[in-house]
Amino acid sequence: MSLLQPRFPGERALVTGIAVDALGSGMYIPFSLVFFHHVTGLPLPLIGLVLTVTGLVGIAAVPLVGIAVDRFGARTMQISLYVVRGLSFACFPLAQALPVFAIVALLTSVGTRAFRPAQDARIAELAQGTDRDRLQAVSRSLSNAGLGAGTLMASVIIATAGDFGYTVTAWLNAASFLAAGYLATCTPAAPPRPPAVPRTRGGGYRLVAKDRPFLGLVCANLLIAFGFSALTSFLPLYVTDWLDMPEGLVGSAFLLNTVLCAGLGVAVAALTRRRFATRPRAASAGAALISLAFLALAALGTVRSQSVPLLLAGLLGAVLVMTVGELVYSPSSGAMSQFAAPERLRGRYLATYQLSWSLAYALSPMVFTVLLTVDGRLPCLLVAITAALGSLLLVRVERHLPSEVVAFVPTPDTGSKTTAAGK
């Protein structure tokens, strides 16, 4: 376990902060729409519009955060964004009028969208070698475990405290961000940077735009990320409307995915590092499994058996394959983005990579719903095709990437790590 056997200075505080963050987010995320509807009294379509607009603004802020990470450091930005997120959630109960609601939602969106590149840059500062792959797996496992545990806790609080329970969960989420921010202050400062290269007119994001192998990774991730977003934005509608299964069975698919990601993420990532020669091949195999899973869902939608147990077995089988693909793909793809980013432009590179995730999650609801109106199987086929194309692109781009990005090179074992590991 990473928490019990830290391998580099600051790992215990870093991982504990991720766990606290995940637990708080899990308490609130499933109830956000209900909370705003309860507090503001605004109609749900208007609330959805505000959240969509602020979400797009949050995406637009990601490149600015990349610049800030490069200028002020990942540790400073990670702590600052924890504080912004904590304060924004603490102000949720004040969002009783539309202008205040819009401001609070905007701060929340910017803090949430911008946080991931700052955290990935911080991981890259502290960890080396395959420790980065391992931390990607740990982070994803904790996020899924926190979502499940937090949702359960929030359900108990709301059932016990009634409407005031929504306010309590918002404040607890705010407290979790502030606590995670404090833990981030307990991690060591970043190692000294090498002497800066003189700034040129082609610096910054222009250099990112000229890095074709890295842009290949970004494009591949954008194509594959539609599969991740489909689990929440498409699968429930497909199961209930096209497969005509009872709504109560949708939760079984989410439960399977959450439990497997939380319980097996680290173990599958370790097995992946032993079984695959390179990160691109591992990520490509994960994407291929995601493609296969959605082909299976399309086939299930073609058969459309009248037997609910048979449909449920097919659904859970497809979700199982999808989840294994997710567990194989995510750690390697995340680590590749970190290794491919030059240290002095790490913030900009990781912000660009994060945009591929954000765009997939922003576009998928609209794309999937439009396709669903034509044929329920079309979204499945679209995801199967995009994931397969992403898998092929990863194989193609491998030969153009530096060896440190491609190879699973073990973390150097130094004596200083042992003495400082408990920090």
CSV table of C-alpha atoms in Angstrom, one decimal:
chain,number,residue,atom,x,y,z
A,1,MET,CA,0.0,0.0,0.0
A,2,SER,CA,1.3,3.4,-0.9
A,3,LEU,CA,0.1,4.9,2.4
A,4,LEU,CA,2.0,2.3,4.5
A,5,GLN,CA,5.2,2.1,2.4
A,6,PRO,CA,5.9,5.6,1.0
A,7,ARG,CA,8.6,5.5,-1.6
A,8,PHE,CA,9.5,9.2,-1.9
A,9,PRO,CA,9.4,12.3,0.4
A,10,GLY,CA,5.8,13.6,0.8
A,11,GLU,CA,4.0,10.6,-0.6
A,12,ARG,CA,2.0,9.9,2.6
A,13,ALA,CA,0.7,13.5,2.8
A,14,LEU,CA,0.0,13.6,-1.0
A,15,VAL,CA,-1.9,10.4,-1.1
A,16,THR,CA,-3.9,11.2,2.1
A,17,GLY,CA,-4.9,14.5,0.6
A,18,ILE,CA,-6.1,12.8,-2.6
A,19,ALA,CA,-8.2,10.4,-0.4
A,20,VAL,CA,-9.7,13.2,1.7
A,21,ASP,CA,-10.5,15.2,-1.5
A,22,ALA,CA,-12.2,12.1,-3.1
A,23,LEU,CA,-14.3,11.4,0.0
A,24,GLY,CA,-15.6,15.0,0.2
A,25,SER,CA,-16.3,15.1,-3.6
A,26,GLY,CA,-18.1,11.8,-3.3
A,27,MET,CA,-20.4,13.2,-0.7
A,28,TYR,CA,-21.5,16.1,-2.8
A,29,ILE,CA,-21.2,15.4,-6.6
A,30,PRO,CA,-24.2,13.1,-6.8
A,31,PHE,CA,-26.5,15.7,-5.1
A,32,SER,CA,-25.3,18.9,-6.8
A,33,LEU,CA,-28.4,19.5,-9.1
A,34,VAL,CA,-30.8,18.6,-6.2
A,35,PHE,CA,-29.0,21.0,-3.9
A,36,PHE,CA,-29.0,24.0,-6.2
A,37,HIS,CA,-32.7,23.3,-7.0
A,38,HIS,CA,-33.5,23.2,-3.3
A,39,VAL,CA,-31.5,26.3,-2.3
A,40,THR,CA,-32.2,28.6,-5.3
A,41,GLY,CA,-35.7,27.5,-6.2
A,42,LEU,CA,-34.7,28.0,-9.8
A,43,PRO,CA,-36.1,25.7,-12.5
A,44,LEU,CA,-33.9,22.7,-13.3
A,45,PRO,CA,-33.4,23.7,-17.0
A,46,LEU,CA,-32.0,27.2,-15.9
A,47,ILE,CA,-29.7,25.5,-13.3
A,48,GLY,CA,-28.5,23.1,-16.0
A,49,LEU,CA,-27.8,26.0,-18.4
A,50,VAL,CA,-25.8,27.9,-15.8
A,51,LEU,CA,-23.8,24.8,-14.9
A,52,THR,CA,-23.1,24.2,-18.6
A,53,VAL,CA,-21.9,27.7,-19.3
A,54,THR,CA,-19.7,27.9,-16.2
A,55,GLY,CA,-18.4,24.4,-17.1
A,56,LEU,CA,-17.3,25.8,-20.5
A,57,VAL,CA,-15.7,28.8,-18.9
A,58,GLY,CA,-13.9,26.4,-16.5
A,59,ILE,CA,-12.5,24.6,-19.5
A,60,ALA,CA,-11.3,27.9,-21.0
A,61,ALA,CA,-9.4,28.6,-17.7
A,62,VAL,CA,-7.4,25.4,-17.9
A,63,PRO,CA,-4.6,26.9,-20.2
A,64,LEU,CA,-4.3,29.8,-17.9
A,65,VAL,CA,-3.6,27.5,-15.0
A,66,GLY,CA,-1.0,25.8,-17.0
A,67,ILE,CA,0.8,29.1,-17.4
A,68,ALA,CA,0.4,29.7,-13.6
A,69,VAL,CA,1.9,26.3,-12.8
A,70,ASP,CA,5.0,27.0,-14.9
A,71,ARG,CA,5.4,30.4,-13.3
A,72,PHE,CA,4.5,29.8,-9.7
A,73,GLY,CA,5.1,26.1,-9.3
A,74,ALA,CA,2.8,23.1,-9.1
A,75,ARG,CA,2.8,23.1,-5.2
A,76,THR,CA,1.6,26.7,-5.0
A,77,MET,CA,-1.1,26.2,-7.5
A,78,GLN,CA,-2.3,22.9,-6.0
A,79,ILE,CA,-2.7,24.5,-2.6
A,80,SER,CA,-4.3,27.6,-4.0
A,81,LEU,CA,-6.9,25.6,-6.0
A,82,TYR,CA,-7.7,23.5,-2.9
A,83,VAL,CA,-8.5,26.8,-1.1
A,84,VAL,CA,-10.6,28.1,-4.0
A,85,ARG,CA,-12.6,24.9,-4.2
A,86,GLY,CA,-13.0,24.9,-0.4
A,87,LEU,CA,-14.3,28.4,-0.2
A,88,SER,CA,-16.6,28.0,-3.2
A,89,PHE,CA,-18.3,25.0,-1.7
A,90,ALA,CA,-18.5,26.8,1.7
A,91,CYS,CA,-20.5,29.5,-0.1
A,92,PHE,CA,-23.0,27.1,-1.7
A,93,PRO,CA,-25.7,27.8,0.9
A,94,LEU,CA,-25.5,31.5,0.0
A,95,ALA,CA,-26.4,30.9,-3.6
A,96,GLN,CA,-30.1,31.8,-3.2
A,97,ALA,CA,-30.2,34.3,-6.1
A,98,LEU,CA,-29.3,33.7,-9.7
A,99,PRO,CA,-26.2,36.1,-9.8
A,100,VAL,CA,-24.7,34.6,-6.6
A,101,PHE,CA,-25.5,31.1,-7.9
A,102,ALA,CA,-23.7,31.9,-11.2
A,103,ILE,CA,-20.6,33.2,-9.3
A,104,VAL,CA,-20.4,30.3,-7.0
A,105,ALA,CA,-20.9,27.8,-9.8
A,106,LEU,CA,-18.2,29.6,-11.8
A,107,LEU,CA,-15.6,29.4,-9.0
A,108,THR,CA,-16.4,25.8,-8.5
A,109,SER,CA,-16.1,24.9,-12.1
A,110,VAL,CA,-12.8,26.8,-12.6
A,111,GLY,CA,-11.3,25.2,-9.4
A,112,THR,CA,-12.5,21.7,-10.4
A,113,ARG,CA,-11.4,21.8,-14.1
A,114,ALA,CA,-8.1,23.4,-13.4
A,115,PHE,CA,-7.1,21.2,-10.5
A,116,ARG,CA,-6.1,18.1,-12.3
A,117,PRO,CA,-3.2,19.5,-14.4
A,118,ALA,CA,-1.9,21.1,-11.2
A,119,GLN,CA,-2.0,17.8,-9.3
A,120,ASP,CA,-0.5,15.9,-12.1
A,121,ALA,CA,2.4,18.4,-12.3
A,122,ARG,CA,2.8,18.0,-8.5
A,123,ILE,CA,3.0,14.2,-8.9
A,124,ALA,CA,5.6,14.7,-11.6
A,125,GLU,CA,7.6,16.9,-9.3
A,126,LEU,CA,7.7,14.5,-6.4
A,127,ALA,CA,7.7,11.0,-8.1
A,128,GLN,CA,10.0,9.5,-10.7
A,129,GLY,CA,10.1,6.4,-12.9
A,130,THR,CA,7.2,3.9,-12.4
A,131,ASP,CA,6.2,5.7,-9.2
A,132,ARG,CA,4.3,8.0,-11.5
A,133,ASP,CA,2.4,5.1,-13.0
A,134,ARG,CA,1.6,3.7,-9.6
A,135,LEU,CA,0.4,7.1,-8.3
A,136,GLN,CA,-1.9,7.4,-11.3
A,137,ALA,CA,-3.5,4.1,-10.3
A,138,VAL,CA,-3.7,5.0,-6.6
A,139,SER,CA,-5.3,8.3,-7.4
A,140,ARG,CA,-8.0,6.7,-9.6
A,141,SER,CA,-8.7,3.9,-7.1
A,142,LEU,CA,-9.1,6.5,-4.3
A,143,SER,CA,-11.4,8.6,-6.4
A,144,ASN,CA,-13.7,5.7,-7.0
A,145,ALA,CA,-13.6,4.5,-3.4
A,146,GLY,CA,-14.2,8.1,-2.2
A,147,LEU,CA,-17.2,8.5,-4.6
A,148,GLY,CA,-18.8,5.3,-3.3
A,149,ALA,CA,-18.1,6.0,0.4
A,150,GLY,CA,-18.9,9.7,0.1
A,151,THR,CA,-22.3,9.0,-1.6
A,152,LEU,CA,-23.2,6.5,1.1
A,153,MET,CA,-22.3,9.0,3.9
A,154,ALA,CA,-24.2,11.8,2.2
A,155,SER,CA,-27.3,9.6,1.8
A,156,VAL,CA,-27.3,8.9,5.5
A,157,ILE,CA,-26.8,12.5,6.4
A,158,ILE,CA,-29.6,13.7,4.1
A,159,ALA,CA,-31.9,10.9,5.3
A,160,THR,CA,-31.2,11.9,8.9
A,161,ALA,CA,-31.0,15.7,8.7
A,162,GLY,CA,-33.6,16.3,6.0
A,163,ASP,CA,-33.1,19.4,3.7
A,164,PHE,CA,-30.4,20.8,6.0
A,165,GLY,CA,-28.4,17.7,5.1
A,166,TYR,CA,-27.6,19.2,1.7
A,167,THR,CA,-26.0,22.1,3.4
A,168,VAL,CA,-24.1,19.9,5.7
A,169,THR,CA,-22.7,17.8,2.8
A,170,ALA,CA,-21.6,21.0,1.0
A,171,TRP,CA,-19.8,22.2,4.1
A,172,LEU,CA,-18.1,18.8,4.7
A,173,ASN,CA,-16.9,18.9,1.1
A,174,ALA,CA,-15.5,22.4,1.6
A,175,ALA,CA,-13.8,21.1,4.8
A,176,SER,CA,-12.3,18.2,2.8
A,177,PHE,CA,-10.7,20.5,0.3
A,178,LEU,CA,-9.2,22.7,3.0
A,179,ALA,CA,-7.9,19.7,4.8
A,180,ALA,CA,-6.4,18.4,1.6
A,181,GLY,CA,-4.8,21.8,1.1
A,182,TYR,CA,-3.2,21.7,4.5
A,183,LEU,CA,-1.8,18.2,3.7
A,184,ALA,CA,-0.4,19.6,0.5
A,185,THR,CA,1.6,22.2,2.6
A,186,CYS,CA,3.2,19.2,4.3
A,187,THR,CA,4.8,18.0,1.1
A,188,PRO,CA,8.3,19.2,0.3
A,189,ALA,CA,9.1,21.9,-2.1
A,190,ALA,CA,9.9,21.0,-5.7
A,191,PRO,CA,13.6,20.2,-6.5
A,192,PRO,CA,15.5,23.2,-7.9
A,193,ARG,CA,14.9,23.7,-11.6
A,194,PRO,CA,17.7,23.6,-14.2
A,195,PRO,CA,18.8,27.0,-15.5
A,196,ALA,CA,16.1,28.5,-17.5
A,197,VAL,CA,16.4,28.5,-21.3
A,198,PRO,CA,16.2,32.0,-22.7
A,199,ARG,CA,12.7,33.0,-23.7
A,200,THR,CA,11.9,33.1,-27.4
A,201,ARG,CA,9.0,34.3,-29.4
A,202,GLY,CA,8.1,30.7,-30.0
A,203,GLY,CA,7.8,29.8,-26.3
A,204,GLY,CA,4.9,28.7,-24.2
A,205,TYR,CA,2.0,27.1,-25.9
A,206,ARG,CA,3.6,27.6,-29.3
A,207,LEU,CA,6.1,24.9,-28.3
A,208,VAL,CA,3.3,22.6,-27.2
A,209,ALA,CA,1.6,23.1,-30.6
A,210,LYS,CA,4.8,22.2,-32.4
A,211,ASP,CA,5.3,19.0,-30.4
A,212,ARG,CA,3.6,16.6,-32.8
A,213,PRO,CA,4.3,13.3,-30.8
A,214,PHE,CA,2.7,14.9,-27.7
A,215,LEU,CA,-0.3,16.2,-29.7
A,216,GLY,CA,-0.6,12.6,-30.9
A,217,LEU,CA,-1.0,11.5,-27.2
A,218,VAL,CA,-3.6,14.3,-26.7
A,219,CYS,CA,-5.6,13.3,-29.8
A,220,ALA,CA,-5.5,9.6,-28.8
A,221,ASN,CA,-6.8,10.5,-25.3
A,222,LEU,CA,-9.6,12.6,-26.7
A,223,LEU,CA,-10.8,9.7,-28.8
A,224,ILE,CA,-10.6,7.2,-26.0
A,225,ALA,CA,-12.1,9.5,-23.3
A,226,PHE,CA,-15.5,9.3,-25.0
A,227,GLY,CA,-15.6,5.8,-23.6
A,228,PHE,CA,-15.1,7.1,-20.1
A,229,SER,CA,-17.7,9.7,-20.4
A,230,ALA,CA,-20.2,7.3,-21.8
A,231,LEU,CA,-20.5,5.4,-18.6
A,232,THR,CA,-22.4,8.3,-17.0
A,233,SER,CA,-23.8,10.3,-19.9
A,234,PHE,CA,-25.0,7.5,-22.2
A,235,LEU,CA,-25.2,4.1,-20.5
A,236,PRO,CA,-28.2,4.8,-18.2
A,237,LEU,CA,-30.3,6.0,-21.2
A,238,TYR,CA,-29.2,3.1,-23.3
A,239,VAL,CA,-30.0,0.5,-20.6
A,240,THR,CA,-33.5,1.9,-19.8
A,241,ASP,CA,-34.7,3.3,-23.2
A,242,TRP,CA,-33.1,1.0,-25.8
A,243,LEU,CA,-32.6,-2.3,-23.8
A,244,ASP,CA,-35.8,-1.6,-21.9
A,245,MET,CA,-34.4,-2.8,-18.6
A,246,PRO,CA,-35.7,-1.7,-15.2
A,247,GLU,CA,-34.1,1.5,-14.0
A,248,GLY,CA,-33.1,-0.1,-10.7
A,249,LEU,CA,-30.6,-2.4,-12.6
A,250,VAL,CA,-28.6,0.6,-13.9
A,251,GLY,CA,-27.0,1.0,-10.5
A,252,SER,CA,-25.5,-2.6,-10.7
A,253,ALA,CA,-23.3,-1.5,-13.7
A,254,PHE,CA,-22.1,1.6,-11.8
A,255,LEU,CA,-21.5,-0.5,-8.7
A,256,LEU,CA,-19.4,-3.1,-10.6
A,257,ASN,CA,-17.3,-0.3,-12.2
A,258,THR,CA,-16.8,1.5,-8.9
A,259,VAL,CA,-15.9,-1.5,-6.8
A,260,LEU,CA,-13.4,-2.9,-9.4
A,261,CYS,CA,-11.7,0.5,-9.9
A,262,ALA,CA,-11.4,1.0,-6.2
A,263,GLY,CA,-10.3,-2.5,-5.3
A,264,LEU,CA,-8.2,-3.6,-8.2
A,265,GLY,CA,-6.8,-0.4,-9.7
A,266,VAL,CA,-3.3,-0.6,-8.1
A,267,ALA,CA,-3.0,-4.4,-8.6
A,268,VAL,CA,-4.0,-4.2,-12.3
A,269,ALA,CA,-1.6,-1.3,-12.9
A,270,ALA,CA,1.3,-3.3,-11.3
A,271,LEU,CA,0.4,-6.3,-13.5
A,272,THR,CA,0.3,-4.1,-16.6
A,273,ARG,CA,3.8,-2.8,-15.9
A,274,ARG,CA,5.1,-6.4,-15.7
A,275,ARG,CA,3.2,-7.7,-18.8
A,276,PHE,CA,3.7,-4.9,-21.3
A,277,ALA,CA,7.0,-3.7,-22.7
A,278,THR,CA,6.0,-0.1,-23.1
A,279,ARG,CA,3.4,2.4,-21.9
A,280,PRO,CA,1.9,3.1,-25.3
A,281,ARG,CA,1.3,-0.6,-25.9
A,282,ALA,CA,-0.3,-1.0,-22.5
A,283,ALA,CA,-2.5,2.1,-23.0
A,284,SER,CA,-3.4,0.8,-26.5
A,285,ALA,CA,-4.4,-2.6,-25.1
A,286,GLY,CA,-6.7,-0.8,-22.6
A,287,ALA,CA,-8.3,1.3,-25.3
A,288,ALA,CA,-8.9,-1.9,-27.4
A,289,LEU,CA,-10.7,-3.5,-24.5
A,290,ILE,CA,-12.9,-0.4,-24.2
A,291,SER,CA,-13.7,-0.6,-27.9
A,292,LEU,CA,-14.5,-4.3,-27.6
A,293,ALA,CA,-16.9,-3.6,-24.6
A,294,PHE,CA,-18.9,-1.1,-26.6
A,295,LEU,CA,-19.1,-3.4,-29.6
A,296,ALA,CA,-20.5,-6.0,-27.2
A,297,LEU,CA,-23.1,-3.4,-26.0
A,298,ALA,CA,-24.1,-2.7,-29.6
A,299,ALA,CA,-24.5,-6.4,-30.2
A,300,LEU,CA,-26.6,-6.6,-27.0
A,301,GLY,CA,-28.8,-3.8,-28.3
A,302,THR,CA,-29.2,-5.7,-31.6
A,303,VAL,CA,-30.4,-8.9,-30.0
A,304,ARG,CA,-32.6,-7.1,-27.4
A,305,SER,CA,-33.5,-10.3,-25.7
A,306,GLN,CA,-36.8,-10.3,-23.7
A,307,SER,CA,-35.0,-12.1,-20.8
A,308,VAL,CA,-33.9,-9.5,-18.2
A,309,PRO,CA,-31.4,-11.9,-16.6
A,310,LEU,CA,-29.7,-12.5,-19.9
A,311,LEU,CA,-29.6,-8.7,-20.7
A,312,LEU,CA,-28.2,-8.0,-17.2
A,313,ALA,CA,-25.5,-10.7,-17.7
A,314,GLY,CA,-24.5,-9.2,-21.0
A,315,LEU,CA,-24.5,-5.6,-19.6
A,316,LEU,CA,-22.3,-6.6,-16.6
A,317,GLY,CA,-20.0,-8.6,-18.9
A,318,ALA,CA,-19.5,-5.5,-21.1
A,319,VAL,CA,-19.0,-3.2,-18.1
A,320,LEU,CA,-16.4,-5.7,-16.7
A,321,VAL,CA,-14.4,-5.6,-20.0
A,322,MET,CA,-14.8,-1.8,-20.1
A,323,THR,CA,-13.5,-1.5,-16.5
A,324,VAL,CA,-10.5,-3.7,-17.1
A,325,GLY,CA,-9.7,-1.6,-20.1
A,326,GLU,CA,-10.0,1.6,-18.0
A,327,LEU,CA,-7.7,0.1,-15.3
A,328,VAL,CA,-5.1,-0.8,-18.0
A,329,TYR,CA,-5.3,2.4,-19.9
A,330,SER,CA,-5.4,5.1,-17.3
A,331,PRO,CA,-2.1,4.8,-15.3
A,332,SER,CA,0.0,4.4,-18.5
A,333,SER,CA,-1.7,7.3,-20.3
A,334,GLY,CA,-1.4,9.6,-17.4
A,335,ALA,CA,2.2,8.8,-16.8
A,336,MET,CA,3.0,9.3,-20.5
A,337,SER,CA,1.6,12.8,-20.4
A,338,GLN,CA,3.8,13.6,-17.4
A,339,PHE,CA,7.0,12.2,-18.9
A,340,ALA,CA,6.4,13.8,-22.2
A,341,ALA,CA,6.2,17.3,-20.6
A,342,PRO,CA,9.4,19.2,-20.4
A,343,GLU,CA,10.0,20.4,-16.9
A,344,ARG,CA,10.0,24.1,-17.6
A,345,LEU,CA,6.7,23.8,-19.6
A,346,ARG,CA,5.1,21.0,-17.6
A,347,GLY,CA,2.1,23.1,-16.6
A,348,ARG,CA,1.2,24.0,-20.2
A,349,TYR,CA,1.7,20.5,-21.4
A,350,LEU,CA,-0.5,18.9,-18.7
A,351,ALA,CA,-3.1,21.6,-19.2
A,352,THR,CA,-3.3,20.8,-22.9
A,353,TYR,CA,-3.6,17.1,-22.1
A,354,GLN,CA,-6.4,17.9,-19.6
A,355,LEU,CA,-8.3,19.7,-22.3
A,356,SER,CA,-8.7,16.4,-24.1
A,357,TRP,CA,-10.6,15.0,-21.1
A,358,SER,CA,-12.6,18.1,-20.6
A,359,LEU,CA,-13.7,18.4,-24.2
A,360,ALA,CA,-14.7,14.7,-24.3
A,361,TYR,CA,-16.9,15.1,-21.2
A,362,ALA,CA,-18.4,18.4,-22.5
A,363,LEU,CA,-19.2,17.1,-26.0
A,364,SER,CA,-20.4,13.6,-25.2
A,365,PRO,CA,-23.8,14.4,-23.8
A,366,MET,CA,-24.9,16.4,-26.9
A,367,VAL,CA,-23.4,13.9,-29.3
A,368,PHE,CA,-24.8,10.8,-27.6
A,369,THR,CA,-28.3,12.2,-27.2
A,370,VAL,CA,-28.5,13.2,-30.8
A,371,LEU,CA,-27.4,9.7,-31.9
A,372,LEU,CA,-29.8,8.1,-29.5
A,373,THR,CA,-32.7,9.7,-31.3
A,374,VAL,CA,-31.6,8.0,-34.5
A,375,ASP,CA,-30.6,4.6,-33.2
A,376,GLY,CA,-29.7,3.5,-29.7
A,377,ARG,CA,-26.7,1.5,-31.0
A,378,LEU,CA,-25.0,4.4,-32.8
A,379,PRO,CA,-23.3,5.8,-29.6
A,380,CYS,CA,-21.9,2.4,-28.9
A,381,LEU,CA,-20.5,2.1,-32.4
A,382,LEU,CA,-19.1,5.6,-32.2
A,383,VAL,CA,-17.3,4.9,-29.0
A,384,ALA,CA,-16.0,1.6,-30.3
A,385,ILE,CA,-14.6,3.3,-33.4
A,386,THR,CA,-13.1,6.3,-31.6
A,387,ALA,CA,-11.5,4.0,-28.9
A,388,ALA,CA,-10.1,1.7,-31.7
A,389,LEU,CA,-8.7,4.7,-33.6
A,390,GLY,CA,-7.1,6.0,-30.3
A,391,SER,CA,-5.6,2.6,-29.7
A,392,LEU,CA,-4.0,2.6,-33.2
A,393,LEU,CA,-2.8,6.1,-32.8
A,394,LEU,CA,-0.9,5.2,-29.6
A,395,VAL,CA,0.9,2.4,-31.4
A,396,ARG,CA,1.8,4.7,-34.3
A,397,VAL,CA,3.1,7.6,-32.1
A,398,GLU,CA,5.2,5.3,-29.9
A,399,ARG,CA,8.2,5.3,-32.3
A,400,HIS,CA,8.3,9.1,-32.1
A,401,LEU,CA,8.3,9.4,-28.3
A,402,PRO,CA,11.5,9.6,-26.1
A,403,SER,CA,12.5,6.5,-24.4
A,404,GLU,CA,11.7,7.8,-20.9
A,405,VAL,CA,8.1,8.4,-22.0
A,406,VAL,CA,7.8,4.9,-23.5
A,407,ALA,CA,9.6,2.5,-21.2
A,408,PHE,CA,8.6,1.4,-17.8
A,409,VAL,CA,11.9,2.4,-16.1
A,410,PRO,CA,12.0,1.5,-12.4
A,411,THR,CA,12.3,4.4,-9.9
A,412,PRO,CA,15.9,4.9,-8.9
A,413,ASP,CA,16.5,3.6,-5.4
A,414,THR,CA,18.4,6.1,-3.3
A,415,GLY,CA,19.2,6.2,0.3
A,416,SER,CA,17.7,9.7,0.7
A,417,LYS,CA,14.3,8.4,-0.1
A,418,THR,CA,14.3,5.9,2.7
A,419,THR,CA,15.2,8.5,5.3
A,420,ALA,CA,12.7,11.0,4.0
A,421,ALA,CA,9.9,8.8,3.1
A,422,GLY,CA,7.9,9.3,6.2
A,423,LYS,CA,7.5,13.1,5.7
